[in-house]
PDB file of C-alpha atoms in Angstrom:
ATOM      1  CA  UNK A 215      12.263 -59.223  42.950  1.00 37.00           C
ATOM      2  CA  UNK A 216      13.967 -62.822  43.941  1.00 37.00           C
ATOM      3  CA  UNK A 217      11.521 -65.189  43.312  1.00 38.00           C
ATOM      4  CA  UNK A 218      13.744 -66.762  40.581  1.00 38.00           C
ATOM      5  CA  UNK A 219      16.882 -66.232  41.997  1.00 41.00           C
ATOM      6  CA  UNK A 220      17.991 -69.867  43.531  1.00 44.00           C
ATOM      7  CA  UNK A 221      20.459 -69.834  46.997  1.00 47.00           C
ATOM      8  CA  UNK A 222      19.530 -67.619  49.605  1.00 46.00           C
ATOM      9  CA  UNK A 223      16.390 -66.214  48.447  1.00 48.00           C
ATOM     10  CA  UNK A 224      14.368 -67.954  50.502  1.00 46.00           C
ATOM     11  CA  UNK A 225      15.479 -66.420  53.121  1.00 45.00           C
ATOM     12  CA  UNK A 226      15.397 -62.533  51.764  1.00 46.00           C
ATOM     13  CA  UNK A 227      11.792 -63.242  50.466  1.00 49.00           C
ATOM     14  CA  UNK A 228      11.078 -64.404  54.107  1.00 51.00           C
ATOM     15  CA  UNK A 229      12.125 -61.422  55.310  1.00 49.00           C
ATOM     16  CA  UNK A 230       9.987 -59.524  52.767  1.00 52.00           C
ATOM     17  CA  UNK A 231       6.760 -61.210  53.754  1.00 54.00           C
ATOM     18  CA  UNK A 232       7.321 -60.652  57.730  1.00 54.00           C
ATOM     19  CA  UNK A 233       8.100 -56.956  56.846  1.00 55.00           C
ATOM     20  CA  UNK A 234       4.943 -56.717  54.972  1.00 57.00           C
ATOM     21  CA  UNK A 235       2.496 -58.281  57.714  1.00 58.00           C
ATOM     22  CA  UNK A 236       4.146 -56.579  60.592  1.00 55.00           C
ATOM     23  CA  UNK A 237       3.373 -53.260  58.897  1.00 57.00           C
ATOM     24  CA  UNK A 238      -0.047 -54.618  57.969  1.00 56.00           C
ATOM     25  CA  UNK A 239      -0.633 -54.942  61.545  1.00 53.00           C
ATOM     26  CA  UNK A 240       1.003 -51.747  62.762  1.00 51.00           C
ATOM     27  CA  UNK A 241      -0.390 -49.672  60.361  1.00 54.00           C
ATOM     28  CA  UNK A 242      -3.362 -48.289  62.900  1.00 54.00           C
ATOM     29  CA  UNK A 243      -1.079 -48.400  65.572  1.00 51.00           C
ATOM     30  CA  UNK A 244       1.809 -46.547  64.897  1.00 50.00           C
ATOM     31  CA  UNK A 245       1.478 -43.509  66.624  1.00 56.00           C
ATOM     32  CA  UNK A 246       0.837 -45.489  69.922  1.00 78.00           C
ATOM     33  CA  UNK A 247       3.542 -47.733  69.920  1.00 86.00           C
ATOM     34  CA  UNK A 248       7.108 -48.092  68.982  1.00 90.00           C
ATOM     35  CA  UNK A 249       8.313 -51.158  66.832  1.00 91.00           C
ATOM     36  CA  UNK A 250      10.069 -52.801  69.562  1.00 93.00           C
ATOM     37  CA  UNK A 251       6.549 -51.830  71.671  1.00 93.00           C
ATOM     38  CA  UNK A 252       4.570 -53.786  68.617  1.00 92.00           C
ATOM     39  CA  UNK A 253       7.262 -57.151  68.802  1.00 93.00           C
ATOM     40  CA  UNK A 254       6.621 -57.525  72.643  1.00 95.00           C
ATOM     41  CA  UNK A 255       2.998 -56.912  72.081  1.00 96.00           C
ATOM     42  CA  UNK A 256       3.271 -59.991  69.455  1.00 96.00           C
ATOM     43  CA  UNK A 257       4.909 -62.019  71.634  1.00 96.00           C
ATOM     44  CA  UNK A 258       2.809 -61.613  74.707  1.00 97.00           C
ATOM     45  CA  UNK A 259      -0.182 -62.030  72.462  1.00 97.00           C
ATOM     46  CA  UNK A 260       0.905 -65.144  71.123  1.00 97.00           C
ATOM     47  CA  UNK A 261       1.908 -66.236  74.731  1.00 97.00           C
ATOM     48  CA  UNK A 262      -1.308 -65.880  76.241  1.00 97.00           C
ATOM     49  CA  UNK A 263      -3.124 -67.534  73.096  1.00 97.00           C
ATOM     50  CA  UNK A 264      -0.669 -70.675  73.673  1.00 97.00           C
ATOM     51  CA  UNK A 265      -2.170 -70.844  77.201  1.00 96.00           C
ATOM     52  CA  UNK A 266      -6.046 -70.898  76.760  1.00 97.00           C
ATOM     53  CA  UNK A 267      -7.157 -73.721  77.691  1.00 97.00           C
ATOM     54  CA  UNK A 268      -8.661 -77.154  75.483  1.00 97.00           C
ATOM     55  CA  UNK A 269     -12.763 -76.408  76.061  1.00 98.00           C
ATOM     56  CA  UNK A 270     -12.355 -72.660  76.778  1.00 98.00           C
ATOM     57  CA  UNK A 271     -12.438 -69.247  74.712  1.00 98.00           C
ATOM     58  CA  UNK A 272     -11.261 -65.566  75.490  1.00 98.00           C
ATOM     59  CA  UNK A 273     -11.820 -62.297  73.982  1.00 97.00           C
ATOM     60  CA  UNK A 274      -9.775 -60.287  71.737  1.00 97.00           C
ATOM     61  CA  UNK A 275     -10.001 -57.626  74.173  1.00 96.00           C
ATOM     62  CA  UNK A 276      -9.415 -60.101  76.989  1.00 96.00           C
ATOM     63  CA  UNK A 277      -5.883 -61.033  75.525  1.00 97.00           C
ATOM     64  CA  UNK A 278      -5.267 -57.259  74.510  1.00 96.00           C
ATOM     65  CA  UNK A 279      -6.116 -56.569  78.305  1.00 95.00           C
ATOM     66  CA  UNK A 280      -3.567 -59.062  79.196  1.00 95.00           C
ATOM     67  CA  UNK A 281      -0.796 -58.428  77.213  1.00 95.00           C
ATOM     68  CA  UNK A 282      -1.379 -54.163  79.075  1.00 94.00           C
ATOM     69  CA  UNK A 283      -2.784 -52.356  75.594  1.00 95.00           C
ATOM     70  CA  UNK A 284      -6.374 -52.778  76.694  1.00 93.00           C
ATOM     71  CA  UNK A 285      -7.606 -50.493  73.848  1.00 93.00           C
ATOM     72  CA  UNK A 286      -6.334 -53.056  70.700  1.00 95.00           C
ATOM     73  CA  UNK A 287      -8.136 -55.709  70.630  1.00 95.00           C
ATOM     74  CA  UNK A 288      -8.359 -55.292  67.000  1.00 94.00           C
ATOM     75  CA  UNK A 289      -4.495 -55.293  66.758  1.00 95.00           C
ATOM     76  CA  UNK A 290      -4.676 -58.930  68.789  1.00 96.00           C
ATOM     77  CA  UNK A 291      -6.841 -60.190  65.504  1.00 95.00           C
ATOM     78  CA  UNK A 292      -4.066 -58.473  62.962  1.00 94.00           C
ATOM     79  CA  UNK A 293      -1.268 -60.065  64.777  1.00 95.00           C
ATOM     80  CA  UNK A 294      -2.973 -63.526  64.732  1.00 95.00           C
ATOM     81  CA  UNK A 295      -4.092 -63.381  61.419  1.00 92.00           C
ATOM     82  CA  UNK A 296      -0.343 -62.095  60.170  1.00 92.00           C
ATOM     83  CA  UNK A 297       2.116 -63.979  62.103  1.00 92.00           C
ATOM     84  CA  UNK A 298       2.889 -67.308  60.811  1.00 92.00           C
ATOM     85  CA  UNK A 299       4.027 -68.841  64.143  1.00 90.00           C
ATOM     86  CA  UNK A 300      -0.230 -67.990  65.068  1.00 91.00           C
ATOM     87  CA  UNK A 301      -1.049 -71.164  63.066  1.00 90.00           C
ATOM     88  CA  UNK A 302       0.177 -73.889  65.308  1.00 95.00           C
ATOM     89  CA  UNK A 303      -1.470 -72.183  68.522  1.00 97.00           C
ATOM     90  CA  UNK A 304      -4.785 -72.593  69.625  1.00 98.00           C
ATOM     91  CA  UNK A 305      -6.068 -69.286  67.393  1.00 97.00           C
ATOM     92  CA  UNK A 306      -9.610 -71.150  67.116  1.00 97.00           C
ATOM     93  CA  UNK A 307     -10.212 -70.326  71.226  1.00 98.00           C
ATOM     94  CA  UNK A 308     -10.524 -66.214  70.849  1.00 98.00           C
ATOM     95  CA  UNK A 309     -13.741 -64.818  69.560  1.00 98.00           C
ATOM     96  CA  UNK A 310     -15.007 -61.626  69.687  1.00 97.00           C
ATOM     97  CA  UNK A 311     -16.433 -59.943  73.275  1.00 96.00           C
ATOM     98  CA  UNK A 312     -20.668 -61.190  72.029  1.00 97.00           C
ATOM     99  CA  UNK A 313     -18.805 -65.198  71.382  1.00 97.00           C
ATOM    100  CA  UNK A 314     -18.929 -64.582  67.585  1.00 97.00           C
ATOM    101  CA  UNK A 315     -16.191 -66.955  65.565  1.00 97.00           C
ATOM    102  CA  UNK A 316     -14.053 -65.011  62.921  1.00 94.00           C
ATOM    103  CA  UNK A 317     -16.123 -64.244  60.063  1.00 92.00           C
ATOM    104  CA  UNK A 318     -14.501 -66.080  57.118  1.00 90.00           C
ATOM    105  CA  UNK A 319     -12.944 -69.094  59.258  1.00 91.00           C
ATOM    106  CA  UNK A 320     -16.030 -71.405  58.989  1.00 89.00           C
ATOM    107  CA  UNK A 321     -13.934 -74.301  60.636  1.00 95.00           C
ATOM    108  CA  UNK A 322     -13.499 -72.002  63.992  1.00 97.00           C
ATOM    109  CA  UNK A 323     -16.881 -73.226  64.994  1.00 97.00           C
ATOM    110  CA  UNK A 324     -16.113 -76.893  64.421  1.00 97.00           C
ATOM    111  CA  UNK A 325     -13.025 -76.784  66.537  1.00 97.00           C
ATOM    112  CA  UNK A 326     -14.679 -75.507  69.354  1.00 98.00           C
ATOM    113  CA  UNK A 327     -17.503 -77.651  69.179  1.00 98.00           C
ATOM    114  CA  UNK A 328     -14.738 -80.446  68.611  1.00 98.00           C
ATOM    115  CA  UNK A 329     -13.573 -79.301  71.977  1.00 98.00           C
ATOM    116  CA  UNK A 330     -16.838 -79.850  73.715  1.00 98.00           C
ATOM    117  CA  UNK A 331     -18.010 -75.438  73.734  1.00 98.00           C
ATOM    118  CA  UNK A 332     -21.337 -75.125  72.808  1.00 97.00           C
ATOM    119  CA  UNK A 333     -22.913 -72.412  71.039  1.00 97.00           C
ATOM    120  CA  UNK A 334     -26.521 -70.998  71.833  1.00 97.00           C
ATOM    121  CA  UNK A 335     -29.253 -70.401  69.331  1.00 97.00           C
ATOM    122  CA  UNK A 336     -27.780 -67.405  68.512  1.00 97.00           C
ATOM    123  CA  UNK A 337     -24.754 -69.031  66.879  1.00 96.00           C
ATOM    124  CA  UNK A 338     -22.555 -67.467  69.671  1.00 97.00           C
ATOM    125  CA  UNK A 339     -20.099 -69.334  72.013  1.00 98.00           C
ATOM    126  CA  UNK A 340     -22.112 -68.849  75.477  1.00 97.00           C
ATOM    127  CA  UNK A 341     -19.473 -66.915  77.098  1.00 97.00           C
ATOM    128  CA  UNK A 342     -20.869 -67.358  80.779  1.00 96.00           C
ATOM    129  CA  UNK A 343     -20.033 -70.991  80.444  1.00 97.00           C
ATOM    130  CA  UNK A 344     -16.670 -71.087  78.229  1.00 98.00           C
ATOM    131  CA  UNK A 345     -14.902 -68.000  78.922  1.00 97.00           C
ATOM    132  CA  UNK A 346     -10.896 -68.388  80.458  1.00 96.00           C
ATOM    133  CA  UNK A 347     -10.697 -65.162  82.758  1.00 81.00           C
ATOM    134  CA  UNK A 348      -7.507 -64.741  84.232  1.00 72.00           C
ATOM    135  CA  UNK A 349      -8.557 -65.880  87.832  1.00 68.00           C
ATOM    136  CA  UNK A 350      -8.793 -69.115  86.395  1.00 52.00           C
ATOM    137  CA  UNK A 351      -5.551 -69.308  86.263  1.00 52.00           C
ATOM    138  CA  UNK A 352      -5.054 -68.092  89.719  1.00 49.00           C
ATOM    139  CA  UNK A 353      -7.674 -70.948  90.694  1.00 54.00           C
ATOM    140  CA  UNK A 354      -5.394 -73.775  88.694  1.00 53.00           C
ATOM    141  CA  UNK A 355      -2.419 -72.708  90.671  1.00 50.00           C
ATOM    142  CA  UNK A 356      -4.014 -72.965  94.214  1.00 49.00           C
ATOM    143  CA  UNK A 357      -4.834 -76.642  93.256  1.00 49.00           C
TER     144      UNK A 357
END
């Protein structure tokens, strides 16, 4: 394609690669929402990930919940995994709805632990103690 062409490439290629991982996500999801459904899913998902809190974790289904498609949680992990803007939020705070870490990311459970969350025997985050539910935010604004 362009990967030796020198200018403005960049760019085009950029455009190829966001293309390719928004239809990577979308590709389950399709027939339930439009594009411009799937970009303000992104963005809401990526919103509420920005706002979990250092020391806390929340669910994929949580943050699907949140963002009103309650049924894709596993589109919440696609668009994480996909966008490149995810890296520089706190990605490392969602697990799965048992407190499982992404298989594959080894370093998820450092993080966390780096963060003060503990895990129980079962090598799950114990959720009763380090899960962010949306009426703690209600609670942080009353203070």
């Amino acid at each position: 394609m362009c990967l030796f062409i020198i200018g403005n490439c960049k760019y085009l290629f950029g455009f190829y690669v966001f293309i390719n991982n928004f239809v990577a996500v979308m590709k389950d999801y399709l027939d339930k929402m439009t594009p411009e459904q799937a970009r303000l899913f992104r963005d809401d998902v990526l919103n509420i990930v920005g706002q979990i809190p250092y020391g806390k974790v929340t669910t994929y289904g949580h943050i699907a919940a949140l963002a009103g498609w309650p049924s894709h949680s596993r589109m919440v992990g696609r668009t994480l995994r996909y966008t490149p803007e995810a890296e520089f939020l706190p990605c490392h705070r969602v697990v799965n709805k048992e407190g499982r870490t992404a298989p594959g990311w080894s370093r998820q459970r450092s993080l966390l632990e780096e963060e003060g969350v503990h895990f129980k025997a079962d090598g799950h985050v114990d959720m009763r103690q380090y899960l962010w539910e949306i009426k703690d935010i209600y609670d942080n604004e009353t203070d």
